[in-house]
mmCIF file of C-alpha atoms and ligand atoms in Angstrom:
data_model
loop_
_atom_site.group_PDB
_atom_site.id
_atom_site.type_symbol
_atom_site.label_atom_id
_atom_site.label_comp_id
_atom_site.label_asym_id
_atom_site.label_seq_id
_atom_site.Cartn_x
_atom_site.Cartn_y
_atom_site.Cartn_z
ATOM 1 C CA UNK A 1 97.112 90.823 93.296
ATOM 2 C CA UNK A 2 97.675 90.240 96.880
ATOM 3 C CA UNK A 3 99.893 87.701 97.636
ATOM 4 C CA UNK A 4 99.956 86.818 101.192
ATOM 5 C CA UNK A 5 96.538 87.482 103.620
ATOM 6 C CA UNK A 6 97.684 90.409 105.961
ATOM 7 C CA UNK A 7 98.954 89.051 109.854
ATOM 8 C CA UNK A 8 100.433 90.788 112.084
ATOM 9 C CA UNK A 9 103.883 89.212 110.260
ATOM 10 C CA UNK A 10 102.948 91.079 107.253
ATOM 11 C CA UNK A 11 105.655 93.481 106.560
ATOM 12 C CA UNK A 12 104.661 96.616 105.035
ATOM 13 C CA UNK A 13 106.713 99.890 103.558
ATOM 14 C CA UNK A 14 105.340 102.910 102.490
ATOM 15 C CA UNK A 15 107.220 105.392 100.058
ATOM 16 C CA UNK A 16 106.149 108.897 99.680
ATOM 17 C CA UNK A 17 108.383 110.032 96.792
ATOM 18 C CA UNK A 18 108.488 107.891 93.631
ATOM 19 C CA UNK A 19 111.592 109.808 91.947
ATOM 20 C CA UNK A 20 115.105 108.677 91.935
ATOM 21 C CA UNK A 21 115.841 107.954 95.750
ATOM 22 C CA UNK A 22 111.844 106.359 96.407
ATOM 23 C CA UNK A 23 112.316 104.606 93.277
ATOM 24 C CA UNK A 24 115.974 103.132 93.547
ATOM 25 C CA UNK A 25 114.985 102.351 97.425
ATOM 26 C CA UNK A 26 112.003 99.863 96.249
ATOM 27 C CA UNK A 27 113.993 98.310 94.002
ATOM 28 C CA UNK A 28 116.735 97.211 96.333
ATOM 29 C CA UNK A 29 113.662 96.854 99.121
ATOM 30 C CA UNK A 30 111.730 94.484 96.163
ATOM 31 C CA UNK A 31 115.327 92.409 95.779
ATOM 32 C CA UNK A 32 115.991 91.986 99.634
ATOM 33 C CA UNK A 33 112.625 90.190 100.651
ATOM 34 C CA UNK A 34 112.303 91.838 103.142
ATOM 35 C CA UNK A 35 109.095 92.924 102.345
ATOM 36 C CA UNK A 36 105.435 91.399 101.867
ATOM 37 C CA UNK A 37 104.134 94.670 100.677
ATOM 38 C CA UNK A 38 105.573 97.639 98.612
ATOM 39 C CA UNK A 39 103.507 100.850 98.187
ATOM 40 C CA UNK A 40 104.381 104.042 96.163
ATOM 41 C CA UNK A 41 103.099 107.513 96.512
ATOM 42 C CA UNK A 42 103.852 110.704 94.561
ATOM 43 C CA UNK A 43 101.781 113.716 93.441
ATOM 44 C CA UNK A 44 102.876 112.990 90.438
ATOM 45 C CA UNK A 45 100.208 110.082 89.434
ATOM 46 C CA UNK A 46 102.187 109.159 85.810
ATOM 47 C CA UNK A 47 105.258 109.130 87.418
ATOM 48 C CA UNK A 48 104.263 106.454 90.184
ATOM 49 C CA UNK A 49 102.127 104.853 87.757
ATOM 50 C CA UNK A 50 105.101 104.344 85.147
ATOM 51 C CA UNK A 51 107.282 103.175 88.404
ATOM 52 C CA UNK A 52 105.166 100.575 89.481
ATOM 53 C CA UNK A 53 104.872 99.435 85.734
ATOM 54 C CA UNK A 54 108.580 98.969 85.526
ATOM 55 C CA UNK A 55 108.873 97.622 88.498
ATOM 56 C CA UNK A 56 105.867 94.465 88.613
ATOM 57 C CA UNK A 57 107.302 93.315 85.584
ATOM 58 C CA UNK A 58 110.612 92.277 87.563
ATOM 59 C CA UNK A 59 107.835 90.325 90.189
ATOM 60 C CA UNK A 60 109.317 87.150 88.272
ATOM 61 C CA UNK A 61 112.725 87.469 89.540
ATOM 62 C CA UNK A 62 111.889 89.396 93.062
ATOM 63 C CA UNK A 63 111.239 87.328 96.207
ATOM 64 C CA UNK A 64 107.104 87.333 96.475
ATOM 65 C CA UNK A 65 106.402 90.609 97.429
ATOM 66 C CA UNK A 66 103.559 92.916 96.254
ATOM 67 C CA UNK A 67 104.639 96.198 94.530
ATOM 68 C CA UNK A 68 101.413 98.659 94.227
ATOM 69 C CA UNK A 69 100.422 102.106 93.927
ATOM 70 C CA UNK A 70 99.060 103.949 97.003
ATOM 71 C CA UNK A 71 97.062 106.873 98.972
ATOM 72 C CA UNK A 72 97.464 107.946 102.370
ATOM 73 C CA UNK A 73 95.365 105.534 103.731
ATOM 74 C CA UNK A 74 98.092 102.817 103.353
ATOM 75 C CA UNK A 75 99.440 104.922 106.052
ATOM 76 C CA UNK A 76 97.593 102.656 108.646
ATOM 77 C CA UNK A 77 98.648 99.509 108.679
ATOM 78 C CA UNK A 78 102.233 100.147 107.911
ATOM 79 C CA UNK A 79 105.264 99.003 109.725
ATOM 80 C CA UNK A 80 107.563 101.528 108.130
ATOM 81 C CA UNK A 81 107.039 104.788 106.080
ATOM 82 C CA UNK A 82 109.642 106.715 103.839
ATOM 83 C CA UNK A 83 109.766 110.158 102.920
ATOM 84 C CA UNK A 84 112.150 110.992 99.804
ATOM 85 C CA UNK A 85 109.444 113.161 98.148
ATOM 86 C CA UNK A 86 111.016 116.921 97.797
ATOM 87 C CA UNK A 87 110.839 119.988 95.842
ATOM 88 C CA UNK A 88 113.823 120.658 93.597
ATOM 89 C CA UNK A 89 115.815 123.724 93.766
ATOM 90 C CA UNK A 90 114.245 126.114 91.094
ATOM 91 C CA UNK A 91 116.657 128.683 89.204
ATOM 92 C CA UNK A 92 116.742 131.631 91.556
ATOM 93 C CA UNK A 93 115.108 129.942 94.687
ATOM 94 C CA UNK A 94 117.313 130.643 97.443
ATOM 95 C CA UNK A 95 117.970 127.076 100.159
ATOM 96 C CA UNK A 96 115.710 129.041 102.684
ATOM 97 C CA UNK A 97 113.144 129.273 100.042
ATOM 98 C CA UNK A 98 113.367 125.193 99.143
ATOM 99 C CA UNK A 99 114.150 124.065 102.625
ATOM 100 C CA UNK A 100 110.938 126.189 103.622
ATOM 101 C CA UNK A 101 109.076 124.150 100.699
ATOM 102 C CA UNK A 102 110.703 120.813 101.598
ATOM 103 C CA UNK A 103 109.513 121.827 105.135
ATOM 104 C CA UNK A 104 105.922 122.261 104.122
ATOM 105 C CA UNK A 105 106.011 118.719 102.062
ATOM 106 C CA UNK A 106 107.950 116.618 104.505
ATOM 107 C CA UNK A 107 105.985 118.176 107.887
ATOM 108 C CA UNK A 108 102.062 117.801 106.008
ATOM 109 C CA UNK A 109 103.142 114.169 105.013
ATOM 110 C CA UNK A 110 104.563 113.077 108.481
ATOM 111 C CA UNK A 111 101.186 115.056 110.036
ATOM 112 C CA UNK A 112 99.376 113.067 107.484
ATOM 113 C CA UNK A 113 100.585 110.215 108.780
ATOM 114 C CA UNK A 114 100.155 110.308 112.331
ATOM 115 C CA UNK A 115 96.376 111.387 111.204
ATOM 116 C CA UNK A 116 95.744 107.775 110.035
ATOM 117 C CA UNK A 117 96.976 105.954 113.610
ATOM 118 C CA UNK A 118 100.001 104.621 112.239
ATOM 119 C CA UNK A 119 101.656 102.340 114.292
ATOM 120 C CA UNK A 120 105.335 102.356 112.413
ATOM 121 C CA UNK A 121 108.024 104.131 111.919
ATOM 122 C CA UNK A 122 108.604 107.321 110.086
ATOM 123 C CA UNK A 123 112.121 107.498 108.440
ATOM 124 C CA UNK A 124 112.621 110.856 106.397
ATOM 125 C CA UNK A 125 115.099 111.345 103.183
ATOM 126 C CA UNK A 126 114.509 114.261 102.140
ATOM 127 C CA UNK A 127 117.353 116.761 102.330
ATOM 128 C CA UNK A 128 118.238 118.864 104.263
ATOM 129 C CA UNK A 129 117.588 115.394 106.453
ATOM 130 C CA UNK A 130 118.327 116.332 109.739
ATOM 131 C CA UNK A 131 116.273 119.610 109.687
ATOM 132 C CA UNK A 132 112.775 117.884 108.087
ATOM 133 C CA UNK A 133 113.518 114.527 110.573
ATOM 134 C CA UNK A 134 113.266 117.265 113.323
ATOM 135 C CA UNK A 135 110.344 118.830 111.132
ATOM 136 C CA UNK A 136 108.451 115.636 111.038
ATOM 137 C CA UNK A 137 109.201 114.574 114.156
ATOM 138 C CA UNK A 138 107.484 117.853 115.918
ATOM 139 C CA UNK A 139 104.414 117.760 112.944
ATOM 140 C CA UNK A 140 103.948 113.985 113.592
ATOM 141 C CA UNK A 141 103.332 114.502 118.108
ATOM 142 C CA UNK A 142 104.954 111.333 118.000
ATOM 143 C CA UNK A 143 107.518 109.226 120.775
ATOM 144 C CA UNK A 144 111.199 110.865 119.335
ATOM 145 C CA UNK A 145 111.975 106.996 119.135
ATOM 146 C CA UNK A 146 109.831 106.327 116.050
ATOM 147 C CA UNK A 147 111.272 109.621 114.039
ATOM 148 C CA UNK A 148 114.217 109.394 112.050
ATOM 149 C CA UNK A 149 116.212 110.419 109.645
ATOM 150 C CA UNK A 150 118.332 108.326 107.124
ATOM 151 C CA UNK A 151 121.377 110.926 108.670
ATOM 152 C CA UNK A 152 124.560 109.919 108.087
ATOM 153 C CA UNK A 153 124.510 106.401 107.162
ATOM 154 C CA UNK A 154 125.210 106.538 103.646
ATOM 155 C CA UNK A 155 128.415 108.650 104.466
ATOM 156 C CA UNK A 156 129.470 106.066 107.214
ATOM 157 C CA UNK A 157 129.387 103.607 104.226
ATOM 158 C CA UNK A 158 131.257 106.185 101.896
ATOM 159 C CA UNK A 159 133.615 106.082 104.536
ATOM 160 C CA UNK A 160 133.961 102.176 104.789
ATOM 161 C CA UNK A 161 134.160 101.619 101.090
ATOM 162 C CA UNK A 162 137.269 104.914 101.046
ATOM 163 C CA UNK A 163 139.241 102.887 104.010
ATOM 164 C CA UNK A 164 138.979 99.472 102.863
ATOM 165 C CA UNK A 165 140.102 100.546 99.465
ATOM 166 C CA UNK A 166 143.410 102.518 100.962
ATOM 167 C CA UNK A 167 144.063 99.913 103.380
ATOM 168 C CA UNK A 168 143.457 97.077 101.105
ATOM 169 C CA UNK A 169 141.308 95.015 103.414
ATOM 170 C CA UNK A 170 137.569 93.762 102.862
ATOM 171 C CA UNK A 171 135.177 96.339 103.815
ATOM 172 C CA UNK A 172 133.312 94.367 105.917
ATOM 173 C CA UNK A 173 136.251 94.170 108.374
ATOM 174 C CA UNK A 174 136.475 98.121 108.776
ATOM 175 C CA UNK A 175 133.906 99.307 110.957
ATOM 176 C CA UNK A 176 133.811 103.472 110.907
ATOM 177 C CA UNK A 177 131.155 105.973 111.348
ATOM 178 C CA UNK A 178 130.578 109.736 110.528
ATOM 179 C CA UNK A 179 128.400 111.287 112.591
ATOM 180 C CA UNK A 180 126.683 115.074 113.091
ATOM 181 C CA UNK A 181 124.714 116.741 110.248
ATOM 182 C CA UNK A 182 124.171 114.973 106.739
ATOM 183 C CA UNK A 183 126.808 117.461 105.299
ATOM 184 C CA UNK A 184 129.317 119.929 105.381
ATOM 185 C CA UNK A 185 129.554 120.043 108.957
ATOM 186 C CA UNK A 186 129.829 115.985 109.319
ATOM 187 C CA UNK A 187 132.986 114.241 110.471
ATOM 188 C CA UNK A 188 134.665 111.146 110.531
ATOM 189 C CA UNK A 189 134.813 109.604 114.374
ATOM 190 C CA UNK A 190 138.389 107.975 113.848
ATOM 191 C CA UNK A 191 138.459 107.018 118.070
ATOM 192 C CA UNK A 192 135.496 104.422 116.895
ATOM 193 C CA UNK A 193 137.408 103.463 113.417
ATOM 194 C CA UNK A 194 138.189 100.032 113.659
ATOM 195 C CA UNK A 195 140.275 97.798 110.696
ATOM 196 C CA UNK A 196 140.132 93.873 111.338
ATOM 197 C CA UNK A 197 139.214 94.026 114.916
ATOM 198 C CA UNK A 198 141.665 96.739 115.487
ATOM 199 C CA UNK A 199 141.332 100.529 116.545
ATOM 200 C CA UNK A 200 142.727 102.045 113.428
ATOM 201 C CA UNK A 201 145.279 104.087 116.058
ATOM 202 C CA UNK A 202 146.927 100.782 116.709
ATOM 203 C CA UNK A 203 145.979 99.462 112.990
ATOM 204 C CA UNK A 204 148.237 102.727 111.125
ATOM 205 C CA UNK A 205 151.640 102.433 112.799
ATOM 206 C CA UNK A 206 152.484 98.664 112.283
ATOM 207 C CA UNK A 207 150.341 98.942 108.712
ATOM 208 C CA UNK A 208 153.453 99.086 106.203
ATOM 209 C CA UNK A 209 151.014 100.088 103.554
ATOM 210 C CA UNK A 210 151.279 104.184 103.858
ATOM 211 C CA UNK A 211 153.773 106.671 105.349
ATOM 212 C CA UNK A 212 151.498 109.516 105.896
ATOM 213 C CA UNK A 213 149.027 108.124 107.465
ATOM 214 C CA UNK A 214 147.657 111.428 109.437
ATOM 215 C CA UNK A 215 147.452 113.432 106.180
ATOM 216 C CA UNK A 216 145.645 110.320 104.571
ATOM 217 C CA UNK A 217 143.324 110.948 106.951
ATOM 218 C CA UNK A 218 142.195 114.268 106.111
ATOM 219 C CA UNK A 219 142.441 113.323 102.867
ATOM 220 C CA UNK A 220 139.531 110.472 102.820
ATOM 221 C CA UNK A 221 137.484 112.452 105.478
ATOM 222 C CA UNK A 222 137.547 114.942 103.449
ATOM 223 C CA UNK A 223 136.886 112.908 99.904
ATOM 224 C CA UNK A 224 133.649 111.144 102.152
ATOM 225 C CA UNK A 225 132.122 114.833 102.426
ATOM 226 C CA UNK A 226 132.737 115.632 98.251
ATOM 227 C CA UNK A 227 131.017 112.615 97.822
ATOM 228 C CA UNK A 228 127.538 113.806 97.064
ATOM 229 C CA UNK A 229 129.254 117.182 95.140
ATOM 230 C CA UNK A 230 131.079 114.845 93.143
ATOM 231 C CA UNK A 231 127.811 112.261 92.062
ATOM 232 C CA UNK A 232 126.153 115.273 91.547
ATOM 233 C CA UNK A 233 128.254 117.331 89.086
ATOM 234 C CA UNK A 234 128.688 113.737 87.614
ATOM 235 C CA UNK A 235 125.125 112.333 87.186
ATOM 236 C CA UNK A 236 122.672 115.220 88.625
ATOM 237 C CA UNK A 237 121.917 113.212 91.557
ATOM 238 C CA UNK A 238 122.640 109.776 93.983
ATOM 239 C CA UNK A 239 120.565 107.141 94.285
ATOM 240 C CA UNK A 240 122.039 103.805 94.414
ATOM 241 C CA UNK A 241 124.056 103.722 97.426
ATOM 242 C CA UNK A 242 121.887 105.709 99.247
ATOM 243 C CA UNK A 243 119.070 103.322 98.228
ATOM 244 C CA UNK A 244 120.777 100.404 99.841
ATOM 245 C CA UNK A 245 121.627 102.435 102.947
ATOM 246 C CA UNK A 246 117.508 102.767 103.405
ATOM 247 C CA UNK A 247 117.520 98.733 102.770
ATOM 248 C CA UNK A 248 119.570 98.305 105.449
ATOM 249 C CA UNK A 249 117.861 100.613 107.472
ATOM 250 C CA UNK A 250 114.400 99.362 106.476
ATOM 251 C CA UNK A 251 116.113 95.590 107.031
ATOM 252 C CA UNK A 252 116.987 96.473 110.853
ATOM 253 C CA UNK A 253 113.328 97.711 111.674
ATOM 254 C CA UNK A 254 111.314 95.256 110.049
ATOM 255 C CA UNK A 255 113.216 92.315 111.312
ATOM 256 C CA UNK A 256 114.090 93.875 114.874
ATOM 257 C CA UNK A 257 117.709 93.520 114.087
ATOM 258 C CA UNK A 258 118.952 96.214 116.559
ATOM 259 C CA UNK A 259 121.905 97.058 114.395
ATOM 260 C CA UNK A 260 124.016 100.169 114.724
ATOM 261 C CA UNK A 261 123.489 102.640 112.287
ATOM 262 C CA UNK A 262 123.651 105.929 112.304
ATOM 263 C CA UNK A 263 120.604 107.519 111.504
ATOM 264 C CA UNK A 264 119.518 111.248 112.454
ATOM 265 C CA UNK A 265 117.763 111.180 115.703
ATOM 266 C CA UNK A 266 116.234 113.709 118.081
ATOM 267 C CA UNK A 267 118.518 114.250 120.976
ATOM 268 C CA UNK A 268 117.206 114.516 124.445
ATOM 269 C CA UNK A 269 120.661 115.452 126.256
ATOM 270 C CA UNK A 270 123.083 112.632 125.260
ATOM 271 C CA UNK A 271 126.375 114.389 124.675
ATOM 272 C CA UNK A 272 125.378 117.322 126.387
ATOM 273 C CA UNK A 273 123.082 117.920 123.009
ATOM 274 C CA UNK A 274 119.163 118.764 123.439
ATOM 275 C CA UNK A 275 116.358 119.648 120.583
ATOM 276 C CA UNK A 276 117.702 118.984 117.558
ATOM 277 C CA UNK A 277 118.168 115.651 114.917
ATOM 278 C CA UNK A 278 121.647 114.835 113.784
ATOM 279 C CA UNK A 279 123.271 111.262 113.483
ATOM 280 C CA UNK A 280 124.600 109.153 116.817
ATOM 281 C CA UNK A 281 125.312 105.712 116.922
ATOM 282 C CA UNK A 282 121.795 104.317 117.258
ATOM 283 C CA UNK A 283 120.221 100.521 118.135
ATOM 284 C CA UNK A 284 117.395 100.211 115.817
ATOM 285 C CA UNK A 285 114.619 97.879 116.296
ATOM 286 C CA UNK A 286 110.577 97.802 114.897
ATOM 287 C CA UNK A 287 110.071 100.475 117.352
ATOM 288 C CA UNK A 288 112.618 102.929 115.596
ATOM 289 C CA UNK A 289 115.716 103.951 117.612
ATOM 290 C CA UNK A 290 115.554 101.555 120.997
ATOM 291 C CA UNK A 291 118.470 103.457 122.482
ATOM 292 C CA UNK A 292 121.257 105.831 121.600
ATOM 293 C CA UNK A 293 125.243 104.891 122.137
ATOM 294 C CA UNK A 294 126.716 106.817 124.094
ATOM 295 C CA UNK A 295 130.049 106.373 122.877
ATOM 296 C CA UNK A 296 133.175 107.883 124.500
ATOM 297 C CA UNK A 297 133.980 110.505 121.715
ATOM 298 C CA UNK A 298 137.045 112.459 122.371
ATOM 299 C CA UNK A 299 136.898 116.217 123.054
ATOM 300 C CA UNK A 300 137.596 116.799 119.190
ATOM 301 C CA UNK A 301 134.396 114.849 118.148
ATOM 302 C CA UNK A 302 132.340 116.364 120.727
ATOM 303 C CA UNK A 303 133.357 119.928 119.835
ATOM 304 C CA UNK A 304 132.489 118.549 116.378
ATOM 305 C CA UNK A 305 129.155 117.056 116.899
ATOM 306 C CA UNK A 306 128.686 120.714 118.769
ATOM 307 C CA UNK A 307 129.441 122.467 115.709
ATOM 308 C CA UNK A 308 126.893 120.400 113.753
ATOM 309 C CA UNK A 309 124.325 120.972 116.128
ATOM 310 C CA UNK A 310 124.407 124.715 116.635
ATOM 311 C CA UNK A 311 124.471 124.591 112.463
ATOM 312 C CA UNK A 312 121.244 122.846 112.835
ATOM 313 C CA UNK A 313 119.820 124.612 115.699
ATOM 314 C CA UNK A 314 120.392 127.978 113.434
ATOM 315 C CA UNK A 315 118.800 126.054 110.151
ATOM 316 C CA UNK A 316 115.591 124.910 112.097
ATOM 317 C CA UNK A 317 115.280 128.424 114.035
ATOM 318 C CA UNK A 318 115.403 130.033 110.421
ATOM 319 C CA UNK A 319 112.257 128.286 109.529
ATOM 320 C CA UNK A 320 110.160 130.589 112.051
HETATM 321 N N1 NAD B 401 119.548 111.629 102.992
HETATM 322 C C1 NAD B 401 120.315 111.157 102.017
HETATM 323 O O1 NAD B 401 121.330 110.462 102.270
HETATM 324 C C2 NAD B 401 119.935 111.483 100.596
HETATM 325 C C3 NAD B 401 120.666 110.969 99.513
HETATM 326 C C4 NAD B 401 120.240 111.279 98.221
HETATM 327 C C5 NAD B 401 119.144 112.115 98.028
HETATM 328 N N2 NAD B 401 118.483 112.612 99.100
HETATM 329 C C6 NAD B 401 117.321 113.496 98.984
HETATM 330 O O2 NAD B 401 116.170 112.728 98.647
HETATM 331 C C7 NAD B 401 115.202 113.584 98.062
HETATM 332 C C8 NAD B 401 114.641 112.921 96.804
HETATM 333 O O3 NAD B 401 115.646 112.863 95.816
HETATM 334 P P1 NAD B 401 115.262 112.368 94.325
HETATM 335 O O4 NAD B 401 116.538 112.369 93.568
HETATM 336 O O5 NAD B 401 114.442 111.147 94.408
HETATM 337 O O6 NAD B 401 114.345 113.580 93.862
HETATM 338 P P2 NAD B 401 113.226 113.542 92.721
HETATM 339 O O7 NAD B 401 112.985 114.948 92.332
HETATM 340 O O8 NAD B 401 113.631 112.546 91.681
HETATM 341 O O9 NAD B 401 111.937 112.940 93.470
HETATM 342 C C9 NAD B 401 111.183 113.661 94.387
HETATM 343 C C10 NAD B 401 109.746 113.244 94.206
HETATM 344 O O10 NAD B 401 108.956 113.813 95.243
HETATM 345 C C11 NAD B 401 107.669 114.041 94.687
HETATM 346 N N3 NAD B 401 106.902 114.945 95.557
HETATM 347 C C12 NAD B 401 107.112 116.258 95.785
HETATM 348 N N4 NAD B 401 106.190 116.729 96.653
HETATM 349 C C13 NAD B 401 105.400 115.686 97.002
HETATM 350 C C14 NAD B 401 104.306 115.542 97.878
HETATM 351 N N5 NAD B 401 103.809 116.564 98.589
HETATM 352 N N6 NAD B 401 103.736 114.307 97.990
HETATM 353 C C15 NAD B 401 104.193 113.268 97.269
HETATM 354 N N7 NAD B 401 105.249 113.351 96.420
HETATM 355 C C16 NAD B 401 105.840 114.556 96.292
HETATM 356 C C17 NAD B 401 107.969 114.596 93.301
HETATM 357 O O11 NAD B 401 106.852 114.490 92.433
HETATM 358 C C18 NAD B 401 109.145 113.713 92.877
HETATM 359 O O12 NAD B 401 108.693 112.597 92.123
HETATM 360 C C19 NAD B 401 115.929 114.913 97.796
HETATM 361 O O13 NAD B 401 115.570 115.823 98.815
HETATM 362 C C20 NAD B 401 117.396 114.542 97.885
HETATM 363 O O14 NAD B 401 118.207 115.640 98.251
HETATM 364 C C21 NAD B 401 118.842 112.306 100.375
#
């Protein structure tokens, strides 16, 4: 049943992708309020079905929101739509061969999309993220603004939660970001790391709490890039945190927060970088990315977010 008559107010997220990430994400999206209307799409029609199931009979204990099944026409009228549907790696498919697939799915959806006059924002999941954002982007003849990918902000969070445990202070008084590619190539920009209003290069030396604190460094950098490995080998796959990283995401755009998050965006020469999506510092608003930070990275991070690029460049030339 529809709860509230559609306005312009009427807040409304599409998910193409009903396993573990779409899933998880409309769960935490159901929980925030943030949205009037939820809508789930997979080419799997039991799956979605069973998903929706589980997930109306928690409507007693969510803020009002409607939680449906979909089609691509939902595309329309929707403020925000996100892409976590993928192939999984078969035995013996080589990454070319999935990210080709992935490729395929992620680029006919975000085509799909723009086909139906959609007015939103397209914000793509599926991994390898930074590679399909660019994908979709380029399918979709869309503004670069309204394109993005959900990049590195789950590892920026990874990296919150690793500092504020070592240095024992709440998380929400360490600010730190890891930008580049969503993976191996991504780094931790410690010139923007910041513990209770402090640049963590002032913070370490009069912190009594560690000796070392250059190896701890590499140490949790390095621990915030297992991360996934580690879930993985654990559980088979992540879902919660990166869940809640789309919330937060989703909660930005639909409310025009402009927060700072650093989701995988096409760059058009900011830090000397052209043609390719990887994570920057990022305002977001209902209009997608409203402008890009050019922060003052030192030569280190910029050889760094380099790196990631040219690893990216070679990963989206491969598809051709
Ligand atoms: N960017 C990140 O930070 C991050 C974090 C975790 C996972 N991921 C990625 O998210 C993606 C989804 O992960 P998951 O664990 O939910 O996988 P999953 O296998 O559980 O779900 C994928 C779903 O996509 C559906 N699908 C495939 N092709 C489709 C199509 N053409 N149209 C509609 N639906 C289609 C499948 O039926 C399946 O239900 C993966 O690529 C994963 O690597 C990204």
């Amino acid at each position: 049943m529809k709860i509230r008559e559609q306005s312009e107010h009427f807040r409304k997220v599409v998910v193409v992708g009903a396993g573990s990430v779409g899933a998880t994400y409309c769960y935490a999206l159901a929980q925030s309020g943030l949205a009037d209307d939820i809508v789930l799409i997979d080419r799997n029609q039991d799956l979605v079905k069973g998903q929706v199931l589980d997930l109306v009979h928690g409507q007693p204990f969510f803020p009002t929101v409607n939680i449906r099944s979909g089609s691509s026409e939902d595309f329309s009228d929707a403020q925000l739509v996100v892409i976590t549907a993928g192939a999984a790696q078969k035995p013996g498919e080589t990454r070319l061969q999935l990210l080709r697939k992935n490729a395929g799915i992620v680029g006919g959806i975000a085509e799909e999309v723009a086909s139906f006059n959609c007015r939103g924002v397209i914000l793509v999941v599926t991994n390898p993220v930074d590679v399909l954002t660019y994908v979709a982007l380029k399918r979709s003849g869309w503004d670069r603004s309204r394109v993005i990918g959900s990049g590195t902000v789950l590892d920026s969070a990874r990296f919150r939660h690793l500092l504020s445990n070592f240095c024992g202070i709440d998380v929400h008084n360490v600010h730190a970001y890891f930008l580049g590619e969503h993976g191996d190539s991504e780094f931790a920009v410690w010139s923007m790391t910041n513990v209770a209003g402090i640049s963590i290069d002032e913070y370490c030396p009069v912190c009594a709490k560690c000796t070392d604190w250059q190896k701890q460094r590499l140490l949790i950098e390095q621990e915030v890039r297992d991360s996934a490995y580690y879930i993985i080998n654990s559980k088979g796959s992540t879902y919660f945190a990166v869940g809640l990283a789309l919330v937060k995401i989703t909660a930005s755009i639909l409310r025009r927060q402009n927060s700072v998050l650093t989701v995988s965006a096409m760059l058009g020469g900011e830090f000397g970088i052209n043609d390719v999506c990887l994570s920057v510092p990022c305002v977001l608003s209902d209009k997608g990315v409203v402008r890009i930070i050019k922060s003052p990275l030192n030569s280190k991070e910029l050889d760094s977010l380099s790196r990631s690029a040219s690893i990216l460049k070679e990963a989206i030339a491969s598809l051709s």
